[in-house]
Amino acid sequence: MNLEGYLAKVKGYAPYLDLERIAKAYDFGEKAHIGQLRKDGTAFFNHPTSVSLILAELEMDEETIISALLHDTVEDTAVTLAEVEKLFGKEVAALVDGVTKLAVINYETKQERQVENLRKMFLAMSSDIRVILIKLADRLHNIRTLGAMTAEKQKEKAEETIDIFAPIAHRLGIFRIKWELEDLSLKYLDPEGYKELVKKVDKKRTDRESIINDYINQIDNALTDLGLEFEIYGRPKNFYSIYKKMKYQHKEFDEIYDLTAIRIVCEDVKDCYSALGAVHTLWKPIPGRFKDYIAMPKPNLYQSLHTTLMGNGEPFEIQIRTREMHEIAEYGIAAHWKYKEGTKASNNEMEKKISWFRQMMEWQSDLKDPSEFMNSLKLDLFNTEVFVFTPNGQVVDLPVGSSPVDFAYKIHSEVGNKCVGAKVNGRIVPLNYQLQNGQRVEIMTTKNAQGPSRDWLKFVKSTQAKQKIKQWFKKERREENVEKGQEIIVAELKRQNLPTKVVLNEEYLDAILKRLSLKSLEDMYNAIGYGGILTIQVVPKIKEKYFKDQKEETEKKKTEIERLEEMPNKKKEVKKSDTGIVVKGIEDILVRFAKCCTPVPGDNIIGYITRGRGVTIHRSDCENFEKTDESKNRFIEVAWANNNNTAYTASVQVVSHDRKGLLSEITMMMHELDMAMSGINAKIDKNGIAIVNITIEISDIEELNKLMKRLKNLEDIIEVKRMSS
């Protein structure tokens, strides 16, 4: 599309815009992107122009149109934000910056990168909502042209669109964009299901066309008789809403009757209620299916009367609204920028429209973990509202399932913190009571309130309430939080068999603490204690580090073993050392005996390679070291040397009833057996049992066994056993 064709389209949508300024931005953007191509082979600049035309169709202002033309220049070209500001002003530069991805920052995970992009986008749109409007138009064009991407990329973008961008369009009331985002995403998420659904819908709509036309004719006649000015037409439901009913409400396609809703657009509010009365005289309304969004608008300012009626044995829906309400329903918050009588809507009206975004950013600013941020964001975007009243009649919207505590924190943080009870329609209710539409809620507070209860976190539904409760515990109960947090994480580490003494120190956890934006181990305990972070956010990271360190340690041990086994001049026969031990394939290596089991010739033995200290000789049945798969890598074959004249130390314990002459008999026996005794220790316990420990020098296990046998034959002996330290 050339410049002339582009400007003609813009003028057709929004003739009031400064086309000369827009043409300047078009030329600048086209030159910046020259030579760049999209995945489908088309010129890259087709994308910014298409995004700007979507916004022109929404009748946005020229700053938004210009920002859309330039929104990829700072990220994908050599253009700087300073250049954009110099040529087109601060307002345009701020909008471009708001939609620029954080491509220059490295994040550890894809989810962290996505969260930071969303965080920046929401922060920018909290001061200028046009940022998200540009982003929605950008996403819509990308989804329209998703066919050139790989199947994996198509699914990824479609999921993100359904999870984040379509709900944002819904919250902003831009249903024209929302429906297209959902339907195009469904096409890539479930291609076969989408094709089948399109066929079924086309067939059924054709079958029901005459019925809907008959309903429209009856309504037309009734409203004409009342002298009303109106428009009436059928509006088909989008494919994704039908798909959701089939999947999540477990309905068969033939059970879905409201494929087409009838819409009546009146001149004013009074005529809307007159039209409602008229249709209720033609058909019986279905109880519980009437919704008055005129008296109680949705947070995105959507207004309409919705009623479901029974006609010809099948239900059908009618929506009734004014022209202004219809404009807001189609364009949502974008309708703010449409010129009316030469002026824009007031700033106060805009503040009201984006207040939920400001609130969301306020209570999500403390969410550091990417998964928690995403879950919280989806909850805020997807929640279905329940509307209740304050004692003075103000309407408060809350997520379905909310409690009086959610209501209290929606009013003010201090009201929530000092809440001690609640009344609903004048009756006292428990704080975990689920509020229903239309109820009047009164919060009882006291100055001496001890603050929120941790149990409240189990039933509150709004993100705002959860964050305010956590913030209170974070600030007021640090000592208690630290103690509780430490107990929680120690218990979880023990459950996963991780050594708490090794991993729970600041030096060891330094990198993990930084990733969680925590300054110290105490801060981590505190955050876990008040619920700011969960053990699932910490323990897997600790576990990953611990096993990574263990693996590195194992590799070092293997390297040491390989070094020993590959020493110069080694021969693959058994070599004798001066300790009376031979080590397979190695000579001139330090050998020492383990004090824990004091092996002597004749014992089954095993060698254990220790870093820098040669080979330690243990008895094979020694229980002092674990025979894990890891430690087995350090075992080495050893044996006792033949013709060995070395003396070895062994210890024997004699347990006997105490009597005179016992020590004398033991020492006499040692003399008779010609054994050298290097130490003796004796004591009497409270039960009169004598315990005598003897350390002797022997040549082999047979000599030791001979001594122990002779000792057992002494009078009053209870037990004789070989000792290990």
XYZ file of C-alpha atoms in Angstrom:
725
model
C 0.000 0.000 0.000
C 1.455 3.381 -0.964
C 1.135 6.586 1.045
C -1.840 7.923 -0.951
C -3.823 4.717 -0.512
C -2.961 4.611 3.194
C -4.018 8.229 3.843
C -7.268 7.663 1.950
C -8.127 4.779 4.308
C -7.220 6.812 7.401
C -9.382 9.701 6.202
C -12.272 7.328 5.594
C -12.134 6.131 9.201
C -11.223 9.394 10.976
C -11.463 12.503 8.762
C -10.636 14.838 11.665
C -6.972 13.722 11.933
C -3.934 15.781 10.826
C -3.032 13.825 7.697
C 0.108 15.875 7.019
C 1.635 14.872 10.370
C 0.613 11.252 9.854
C 2.208 11.289 6.363
C 5.467 12.492 7.935
C 5.415 9.529 10.359
C 4.604 7.140 7.486
C 7.662 8.328 5.492
C 9.905 8.134 8.566
C 8.766 4.619 9.488
C 8.963 3.305 5.918
C 12.575 4.506 5.547
C 13.534 3.063 8.964
C 12.215 -0.401 8.045
C 13.431 -0.424 4.429
C 14.804 -3.802 3.391
C 13.198 -5.654 6.338
C 10.827 -8.539 5.581
C 8.271 -10.459 7.634
C 8.150 -14.258 7.878
C 5.683 -14.404 4.967
C 8.100 -12.490 2.706
C 6.138 -9.218 2.674
C 7.673 -5.846 3.537
C 7.918 -5.407 7.303
C 6.395 -1.927 7.177
C 3.078 -3.524 6.133
C 2.718 -4.527 9.791
C 2.941 -1.029 11.393
C 0.632 0.402 8.715
C -1.932 -2.364 9.311
C -1.767 -1.797 13.083
C -2.320 1.937 12.616
C -5.330 1.293 10.328
C -6.941 -0.952 12.962
C -6.608 1.967 15.391
C -7.881 4.447 12.792
C -10.953 2.220 12.413
C -11.447 2.589 16.163
C -11.265 6.359 15.505
C -8.248 6.928 17.733
C -6.330 10.225 17.894
C -3.343 11.060 15.668
C -0.728 10.486 18.452
C -1.927 6.888 18.660
C -1.931 6.446 14.860
C 1.607 7.894 14.601
C 2.861 5.770 17.525
C 1.446 2.676 15.814
C 3.350 3.532 12.633
C 6.571 3.856 14.658
C 6.016 1.243 17.368
C 8.680 -1.186 16.052
C 11.303 1.365 15.000
C 13.145 1.604 18.328
C 13.219 -2.181 18.763
C 13.944 -3.313 15.206
C 15.850 -0.446 13.554
C 18.645 2.007 14.320
C 16.114 4.687 15.322
C 16.395 5.892 18.935
C 13.683 7.045 21.295
C 15.351 10.466 21.387
C 14.905 10.795 17.604
C 11.243 9.874 17.869
C 10.750 12.468 20.612
C 12.569 15.176 18.639
C 10.480 14.628 15.482
C 7.079 13.734 16.930
C 7.048 14.898 20.565
C 7.184 13.416 24.087
C 3.684 11.963 23.921
C 4.443 9.796 20.894
C 7.851 8.799 22.326
C 6.215 7.650 25.591
C 3.681 5.550 23.685
C 6.386 3.945 21.514
C 8.484 3.184 24.606
C 5.472 1.608 26.310
C 5.022 -0.997 23.573
C 8.739 -1.626 22.956
C 9.757 -5.089 24.133
C 12.554 -5.510 26.661
C 14.837 -7.125 24.094
C 18.079 -5.807 25.591
C 17.627 -7.405 29.011
C 18.557 -11.037 29.595
C 16.158 -13.055 31.714
C 16.743 -16.569 32.977
C 13.457 -17.979 31.699
C 11.037 -17.259 28.896
C 8.281 -16.731 31.451
C 10.348 -14.083 33.277
C 10.857 -12.243 29.986
C 7.135 -12.352 29.208
C 6.229 -11.158 32.705
C 8.619 -8.197 32.529
C 7.251 -7.204 29.111
C 3.717 -7.298 30.489
C 4.774 -5.463 33.643
C 6.317 -2.642 31.624
C 3.302 -2.499 29.329
C 0.875 -2.263 32.253
C 2.978 0.372 33.985
C 2.989 2.451 30.811
C -0.738 2.005 30.223
C -1.573 2.937 33.814
C -0.487 6.463 32.857
C -1.669 6.267 29.212
C -4.180 3.588 28.234
C -3.341 4.070 24.551
C -0.288 1.847 25.085
C -2.504 -1.212 25.464
C -4.722 -0.167 22.565
C -1.653 -0.121 20.294
C -0.565 -3.465 21.744
C -4.000 -4.993 21.131
C -3.989 -3.784 17.513
C -0.426 -5.114 17.143
C -1.497 -8.521 18.466
C -4.609 -8.573 16.250
C -2.587 -8.054 13.068
C -0.008 -10.626 14.172
C -2.780 -13.176 14.770
C -4.290 -12.363 11.375
C -0.923 -13.153 9.744
C 0.106 -16.069 11.980
C -0.007 -18.567 9.102
C 3.652 -17.963 8.188
C 4.864 -19.101 11.633
C 5.771 -22.651 12.705
C 3.019 -24.752 14.273
C 4.735 -24.489 17.667
C 4.936 -20.674 17.430
C 1.321 -20.469 16.258
C 0.117 -22.389 19.294
C 2.307 -20.376 21.672
C 1.019 -17.014 20.368
C -2.581 -18.237 20.297
C -2.390 -19.398 23.940
C -0.903 -16.069 25.029
C -3.648 -14.234 23.142
C -6.422 -16.251 24.802
C -4.806 -15.974 28.256
C -3.849 -12.291 28.236
C -4.842 -10.107 25.292
C -8.445 -11.218 24.627
C -9.342 -10.809 28.342
C -7.732 -7.340 28.308
C -9.860 -6.400 25.291
C -12.869 -7.684 27.244
C -11.994 -5.654 30.322
C -11.602 -2.574 28.130
C -14.938 -3.323 26.466
C -13.472 -3.536 22.940
C -15.557 -6.534 21.908
C -14.923 -6.037 18.203
C -11.244 -6.837 18.789
C -11.893 -9.411 21.536
C -14.082 -11.645 19.358
C -11.650 -11.644 16.448
C -8.677 -12.386 18.733
C -10.542 -15.352 20.253
C -11.769 -16.822 16.972
C -8.392 -16.564 15.225
C -6.608 -18.051 18.250
C -9.033 -20.984 18.333
C -8.169 -21.660 14.689
C -4.572 -22.461 15.768
C -5.262 -24.025 19.167
C -7.716 -26.620 17.813
C -7.663 -26.534 13.979
C -9.892 -29.585 13.491
C -12.372 -28.497 16.162
C -12.503 -25.027 14.623
C -13.252 -26.307 11.106
C -15.953 -28.661 12.369
C -17.540 -25.906 14.456
C -17.643 -23.474 11.509
C -19.490 -26.068 9.405
C -22.021 -26.812 12.147
C -22.647 -23.142 12.919
C -23.205 -22.232 9.255
C -25.697 -25.077 8.852
C -27.614 -24.345 12.048
C -27.739 -20.585 11.445
C -29.244 -21.242 8.034
C -31.846 -23.521 9.630
C -32.708 -20.907 12.303
C -32.578 -17.845 10.058
C -36.288 -17.869 9.315
C -37.127 -18.247 13.040
C -34.913 -15.298 14.043
C -36.348 -13.181 11.198
C -39.850 -13.985 12.451
C -38.866 -12.851 15.992
C -37.380 -9.629 14.582
C -40.580 -8.888 12.609
C -42.736 -9.350 15.726
C -40.489 -7.048 17.772
C -40.410 -4.474 14.962
C -44.201 -4.311 14.883
C -44.514 -4.069 18.690
C -41.954 -1.252 19.039
C -43.399 0.650 16.058
C -46.821 0.537 17.712
C -45.206 2.175 20.783
C -43.850 4.967 18.581
C -40.175 4.230 19.432
C -37.161 5.115 17.278
C -34.951 2.033 17.061
C -32.748 -0.296 15.035
C -33.026 -4.079 15.286
C -30.844 -6.847 13.899
C -29.411 -10.266 14.686
C -25.871 -10.629 16.044
C -24.188 -14.036 15.622
C -22.162 -15.333 18.580
C -18.427 -15.697 17.969
C -17.055 -19.197 17.506
C -14.909 -19.188 20.640
C -17.842 -18.481 22.975
C -19.705 -21.454 21.447
C -16.546 -23.590 21.728
C -16.189 -22.692 25.428
C -19.787 -23.701 26.166
C -19.239 -27.061 24.505
C -15.908 -27.718 26.217
C -16.372 -26.304 29.715
C -20.134 -26.735 30.176
C -19.994 -30.181 28.500
C -22.773 -29.323 26.039
C -23.393 -30.926 22.677
C -23.640 -28.527 19.752
C -27.342 -29.292 19.292
C -27.960 -28.140 22.890
C -26.759 -24.596 22.104
C -29.661 -22.447 20.944
C -28.376 -18.893 21.340
C -26.136 -18.861 18.260
C -27.735 -15.547 17.341
C -28.747 -12.788 19.741
C -31.211 -10.087 18.734
C -30.007 -6.562 19.408
C -32.253 -3.529 19.780
C -30.650 -0.062 19.682
C -32.873 2.724 21.051
C -32.609 6.514 21.248
C -32.502 6.838 25.049
C -32.603 4.862 28.315
C -36.368 5.314 28.775
C -36.986 3.714 25.376
C -34.748 0.771 26.353
C -37.005 -0.120 29.289
C -40.101 0.401 27.125
C -38.667 -2.021 24.573
C -37.943 -4.506 27.377
C -41.576 -4.384 28.506
C -42.717 -4.933 24.938
C -40.634 -8.058 24.327
C -41.709 -9.480 27.701
C -45.329 -9.254 26.555
C -44.483 -11.181 23.364
C -42.571 -14.047 25.030
C -42.088 -15.317 28.559
C -38.732 -14.395 30.119
C -36.676 -17.217 31.638
C -36.292 -16.624 35.420
C -32.793 -15.670 36.551
C -31.624 -14.832 33.028
C -32.353 -11.076 33.111
C -29.387 -8.723 33.664
C -29.628 -4.951 33.958
C -26.214 -3.588 33.005
C -27.728 -0.141 32.412
C -28.468 0.458 36.089
C -25.299 -1.413 37.117
C -22.639 -1.056 34.369
C -19.713 -3.477 34.183
C -16.279 -2.151 35.250
C -15.435 -1.608 31.557
C -18.550 0.662 31.410
C -20.479 -1.814 29.244
C -24.221 -1.112 29.439
C -27.159 -3.086 28.045
C -30.297 -4.899 29.120
C -29.948 -8.682 28.625
C -32.981 -10.923 28.723
C -33.457 -14.549 27.652
C -36.907 -15.511 26.393
C -38.635 -18.761 25.481
C -39.964 -18.848 21.918
C -41.102 -21.856 19.865
C -39.745 -24.182 22.564
C -36.205 -22.799 22.355
C -34.547 -19.961 24.343
C -33.139 -16.900 22.614
C -31.403 -13.757 23.888
C -32.238 -10.085 23.338
C -29.871 -7.191 24.103
C -31.272 -3.673 24.409
C -29.108 -0.525 24.551
C -28.832 3.111 23.442
C -26.664 4.242 20.518
C -24.049 5.608 22.898
C -24.017 2.329 24.830
C -23.661 0.457 21.544
C -20.673 2.601 20.594
C -19.003 1.868 23.961
C -19.826 -1.841 23.626
C -18.121 -2.021 20.228
C -15.193 0.317 20.834
C -14.985 0.196 24.646
C -12.428 2.538 26.143
C -11.318 3.557 22.649
C -14.571 5.531 22.356
C -12.979 8.108 24.694
C -10.876 9.501 21.835
C -13.755 9.968 19.412
C -14.503 13.641 18.887
C -17.963 14.728 19.997
C -19.017 18.336 19.470
C -15.346 19.270 19.044
C -14.195 17.983 22.462
C -12.986 14.760 24.022
C -14.490 13.013 27.026
C -13.373 14.387 30.378
C -10.228 13.266 32.178
C -12.391 12.219 35.140
C -14.259 9.784 32.903
C -10.937 8.363 31.676
C -9.696 7.939 35.248
C -12.823 5.946 36.042
C -12.334 3.724 33.014
C -8.730 2.763 33.802
C -9.005 2.694 37.607
C -8.964 -1.116 37.685
C -5.624 -1.100 35.829
C -4.118 1.289 38.371
C -5.377 -0.880 41.243
C -4.029 -4.015 39.603
C -0.550 -2.541 39.201
C -0.576 -1.307 42.804
C -1.192 -4.697 44.376
C 0.885 -6.675 41.873
C 4.007 -4.544 42.311
C 5.210 -6.872 45.118
C 4.840 -10.057 43.060
C 8.414 -11.103 42.213
C 7.839 -14.656 41.025
C 6.883 -14.891 37.313
C 4.383 -17.738 37.741
C 2.634 -15.973 40.632
C 2.426 -12.744 38.598
C 0.934 -14.592 35.606
C -1.602 -16.481 37.733
C -2.589 -13.278 39.513
C -2.906 -11.393 36.229
C -5.084 -14.089 34.660
C -7.291 -14.117 37.754
C -7.803 -10.348 37.488
C -8.493 -10.484 33.756
C -10.832 -13.467 33.805
C -12.774 -12.840 36.980
C -16.537 -12.650 36.741
C -17.998 -9.848 38.811
C -20.475 -9.795 41.645
C -21.996 -6.385 42.450
C -22.785 -5.381 46.033
C -23.665 -2.109 47.762
C -22.025 -0.070 50.516
C -24.307 1.175 53.348
C -24.672 4.524 51.517
C -25.653 2.859 48.229
C -22.402 2.902 46.236
C -21.855 -0.085 43.927
C -18.725 -2.202 44.499
C -17.665 -4.892 42.004
C -15.753 -7.964 43.215
C -14.771 -11.376 41.808
C -17.450 -14.064 42.123
C -17.038 -15.940 45.418
C -15.719 -12.866 47.254
C -16.193 -12.465 51.006
C -16.813 -9.451 53.262
C -13.009 -9.344 53.716
C -12.572 -8.789 49.961
C -15.178 -6.024 50.214
C -13.376 -4.422 53.186
C -10.031 -4.262 51.381
C -11.719 -2.912 48.232
C -12.998 0.005 50.340
C -9.621 0.730 52.005
C -6.583 -1.127 53.391
C -7.253 0.102 56.951
C -10.874 -1.045 56.787
C -9.615 -4.514 55.908
C -6.871 -4.528 58.548
C -9.280 -3.448 61.309
C -12.191 -5.650 60.213
C -13.656 -7.756 63.035
C -17.043 -8.656 61.571
C -19.566 -8.013 58.817
C -23.275 -7.564 58.193
C -25.044 -8.462 54.962
C -28.492 -6.937 54.527
C -28.420 -6.088 58.244
C -27.630 -9.651 59.378
C -24.280 -10.671 60.897
C -22.454 -13.191 58.714
C -19.117 -15.031 59.043
C -16.169 -13.374 57.344
C -15.859 -16.248 54.843
C -19.474 -15.767 53.688
C -19.785 -15.639 49.859
C -21.396 -12.389 48.711
C -24.253 -12.397 46.196
C -25.383 -9.787 43.681
C -27.369 -6.883 45.087
C -26.528 -7.411 48.773
C -25.763 -4.489 51.078
C -22.519 -5.025 52.993
C -21.416 -3.294 56.183
C -17.975 -3.871 57.737
C -17.540 -3.726 61.510
C -14.148 -2.388 62.642
C -12.407 -1.538 65.900
C -9.328 0.570 66.662
C -7.962 -2.242 68.853
C -8.156 -4.880 66.115
C -5.114 -7.168 66.093
C -4.982 -7.085 62.313
C -5.846 -9.662 59.647
C -5.733 -13.421 60.202
C -3.609 -15.732 58.092
C -6.743 -17.860 57.670
C -8.250 -15.066 55.569
C -5.814 -15.970 52.796
C -7.620 -19.304 52.469
C -10.933 -17.755 51.352
C -10.372 -14.258 49.926
C -10.756 -14.165 46.131
C -9.456 -10.772 45.025
C -5.752 -10.270 44.351
C -6.031 -6.905 46.072
C -7.147 -8.446 49.370
C -4.491 -11.175 49.234
C -1.692 -8.700 48.660
C -2.877 -6.276 51.357
C -3.059 -9.093 53.931
C 0.425 -10.306 52.990
C 1.761 -6.745 53.162
C 0.381 -6.353 56.696
C 2.107 -9.509 57.915
C 5.274 -8.484 56.110
C 5.363 -5.154 57.932
C 3.884 -5.934 61.370
C 4.994 -9.453 62.254
C 8.529 -9.793 60.936
C 9.910 -11.728 63.928
C 7.001 -14.143 63.875
C 7.215 -14.450 60.093
C 10.933 -15.238 60.191
C 10.404 -17.989 62.755
C 7.456 -19.485 60.909
C 9.156 -19.198 57.515
C 12.253 -20.985 58.796
C 10.130 -23.806 60.209
C 8.281 -24.173 56.898
C 11.356 -24.345 54.678
C 13.348 -26.581 57.045
C 10.441 -29.042 57.113
C 10.201 -29.019 53.309
C 13.954 -29.457 52.842
C 13.964 -32.411 55.242
C 10.995 -33.906 53.395
C 13.058 -33.797 50.220
C 16.171 -35.188 51.975
C 18.218 -32.022 51.481
C 20.853 -31.196 54.159
C 19.605 -28.028 55.875
C 22.996 -27.264 57.478
C 24.614 -27.221 54.045
C 22.053 -25.268 52.020
C 20.565 -22.804 54.519
C 23.286 -20.180 54.610
C 23.510 -16.856 52.798
C 26.745 -17.632 50.963
C 25.300 -20.832 49.545
C 21.978 -19.185 48.567
C 23.404 -15.857 47.354
C 22.397 -16.280 43.677
C 18.943 -17.654 44.564
C 18.243 -14.763 46.947
C 19.157 -12.267 44.225
C 16.815 -13.961 41.748
C 14.005 -13.602 44.277
C 14.939 -9.933 44.952
C 15.772 -10.763 48.582
C 18.705 -9.254 50.476
C 19.247 -11.903 53.145
C 18.299 -15.350 54.401
C 16.156 -13.670 57.064
C 14.280 -11.793 54.332
C 13.550 -15.133 52.683
C 12.233 -16.626 55.942
C 10.133 -13.491 56.439
C 8.662 -13.671 52.919
C 7.796 -17.355 53.320
C 6.311 -16.651 56.755
C 3.886 -13.980 55.580
C 3.091 -15.762 52.313
C 4.938 -13.389 49.981
C 6.727 -16.329 48.395
C 5.995 -20.056 48.514
C 8.402 -22.894 49.243
C 7.706 -24.155 45.711
C 9.427 -20.993 44.468
C 12.527 -21.627 46.612
C 13.064 -25.335 47.269
C 13.291 -26.464 43.604
C 15.996 -23.822 43.042
C 17.901 -25.012 46.145
C 17.497 -28.629 45.067
C 18.753 -27.821 41.575
C 21.827 -26.042 42.967
C 22.554 -28.775 45.505
C 22.492 -31.592 42.959
C 24.463 -29.486 40.489
C 27.139 -28.933 43.159
C 27.103 -32.631 44.019
C 27.556 -33.519 40.377
C 30.509 -31.145 40.088
C 32.015 -32.634 43.256
C 31.577 -36.132 41.810
C 33.334 -35.085 38.618
C 36.243 -33.736 40.663
C 36.418 -37.011 42.577
C 36.421 -38.970 39.337
C 39.244 -36.804 38.068
C 41.247 -37.558 41.236
C 40.607 -41.287 40.853
C 41.621 -41.193 37.191
C 44.817 -39.359 38.164
C 45.667 -42.051 40.692
C 44.875 -44.844 38.289
C 46.910 -43.302 35.485
C 50.074 -42.506 37.448
C 53.363 -42.851 35.482
C 55.146 -46.245 35.513
C 52.087 -47.994 36.846
C 51.897 -51.723 36.281
C 48.785 -53.784 36.235
C 49.984 -56.172 38.913
C 49.641 -55.982 42.668
C 52.318 -53.897 44.395
C 53.248 -54.167 48.067
C 53.616 -51.106 50.291
C 55.503 -50.835 53.597
C 52.179 -50.826 55.480
C 51.494 -54.429 54.578
C 48.833 -53.319 52.070
C 48.895 -53.750 48.316
C 46.895 -51.369 46.098
C 45.930 -52.615 42.661
C 47.982 -50.949 39.937
C 49.521 -48.265 42.157
C 52.782 -48.064 44.053
C 54.347 -45.397 46.218
C 51.003 -44.088 47.407
C 50.144 -42.998 50.915
C 48.148 -45.678 52.757
C 46.599 -45.223 56.186
C 44.237 -47.281 58.343
C 40.821 -45.994 59.291
C 40.519 -45.410 63.029
C 36.821 -46.097 62.886
C 37.228 -49.832 62.256
C 40.996 -50.540 62.798
C 41.440 -53.362 60.241
C 44.051 -56.058 60.844
C 45.407 -58.784 58.541
C 42.722 -61.395 57.943
C 39.883 -58.826 57.852
C 38.084 -58.301 54.543
C 39.156 -54.817 53.537
C 38.392 -52.103 50.983
C 40.347 -49.025 49.890
C 38.747 -45.581 49.732
C 40.487 -42.791 47.807
C 40.551 -39.490 49.679
C 41.650 -36.230 48.073
C 45.228 -35.363 49.050
C 45.469 -38.164 51.644
C 45.988 -41.233 49.510
C 44.024 -44.409 50.236
C 42.280 -45.121 53.539
C 41.839 -48.805 54.455
C 38.487 -49.810 55.986
C 37.009 -53.126 56.976
C 34.444 -54.147 54.366
C 31.734 -54.216 57.034
C 32.584 -50.711 58.318
C 29.421 -48.654 58.790
C 31.204 -45.322 59.068
C 30.810 -44.388 55.385
C 27.846 -44.826 53.033
C 28.165 -47.232 50.144
C 26.168 -44.977 47.787
C 26.469 -45.010 44.009
C 28.462 -41.815 44.307
C 30.945 -43.165 46.896
C 31.431 -46.381 44.934
C 33.310 -44.357 42.355
C 36.021 -43.829 45.004
C 36.515 -47.476 46.007
C 39.724 -49.208 44.927
C 40.863 -52.824 45.185
C 43.338 -53.521 48.024
C 44.709 -56.636 49.749
C 46.948 -57.743 52.614
C 50.544 -58.451 51.592
C 52.035 -61.911 52.058
C 54.970 -62.374 54.451
C 54.028 -59.237 56.279
C 55.877 -58.467 59.558
C 54.024 -55.247 60.355
C 52.328 -54.868 63.771
C 48.725 -53.587 63.855
C 46.645 -51.974 66.533
C 43.324 -53.484 67.641
C 40.948 -52.764 70.509
C 38.931 -55.230 72.595
C 36.238 -54.564 75.137
C 35.610 -56.918 78.073
C 32.285 -56.659 79.937
C 32.133 -58.556 83.275
C 30.542 -58.626 86.699
C 32.888 -56.648 88.907
C 35.133 -58.731 91.161
C 38.553 -58.612 92.757
C 41.514 -59.654 90.581
C 39.765 -59.152 87.222
C 42.333 -56.698 85.802
C 45.177 -58.821 87.176
C 43.864 -61.916 85.357
C 43.483 -59.993 82.070
C 47.031 -58.605 82.171
C 48.428 -62.029 83.156
C 46.714 -63.619 80.141
C 48.205 -60.973 77.831
C 51.662 -61.827 79.210
C 51.095 -65.570 78.676
C 50.104 -64.950 75.035
C 53.169 -62.712 74.572
C 51.021 -59.765 73.377
C 52.066 -56.122 73.696
C 49.409 -53.997 75.384
C 49.559 -50.286 74.479
C 46.619 -49.153 76.583
C 44.006 -50.243 79.138
C 41.016 -48.427 80.587
C 38.495 -49.714 83.126
C 35.298 -48.369 84.778
C 32.406 -49.649 86.889
C 28.865 -48.592 85.893
C 25.999 -47.983 88.323
C 24.862 -51.595 88.047
C 28.192 -52.957 89.207
C 29.304 -54.008 85.715
C 32.980 -53.680 84.898
C 33.868 -52.435 81.392
C 37.504 -52.895 80.415
C 38.888 -51.517 77.112
C 42.230 -52.919 75.969
C 44.421 -51.718 73.067
C 46.916 -54.304 71.814
C 49.521 -54.827 69.096
C 48.879 -57.920 66.942
C 50.062 -59.392 63.662
C 46.749 -60.694 62.245
C 43.112 -61.532 62.892
C 43.894 -65.063 64.102
C 45.960 -63.691 66.987
C 43.103 -61.361 67.900
C 40.513 -64.141 67.790
C 42.715 -66.319 70.022
C 42.913 -63.578 72.645
C 39.148 -62.941 72.581
C 38.436 -66.656 72.997
C 40.688 -66.910 76.057
C 39.142 -63.795 77.597
C 35.644 -65.251 77.261
C 36.711 -68.234 79.390
C 37.483 -66.048 82.411
C 35.086 -66.168 85.382
C 32.031 -63.798 85.436
C 32.623 -62.584 81.844
C 29.427 -61.275 80.165
C 30.774 -60.261 76.737
C 34.047 -59.832 74.813
C 33.921 -57.875 71.566
C 36.137 -56.119 69.075
C 35.814 -52.355 69.223
C 35.511 -49.672 66.570
C 35.794 -45.987 67.349
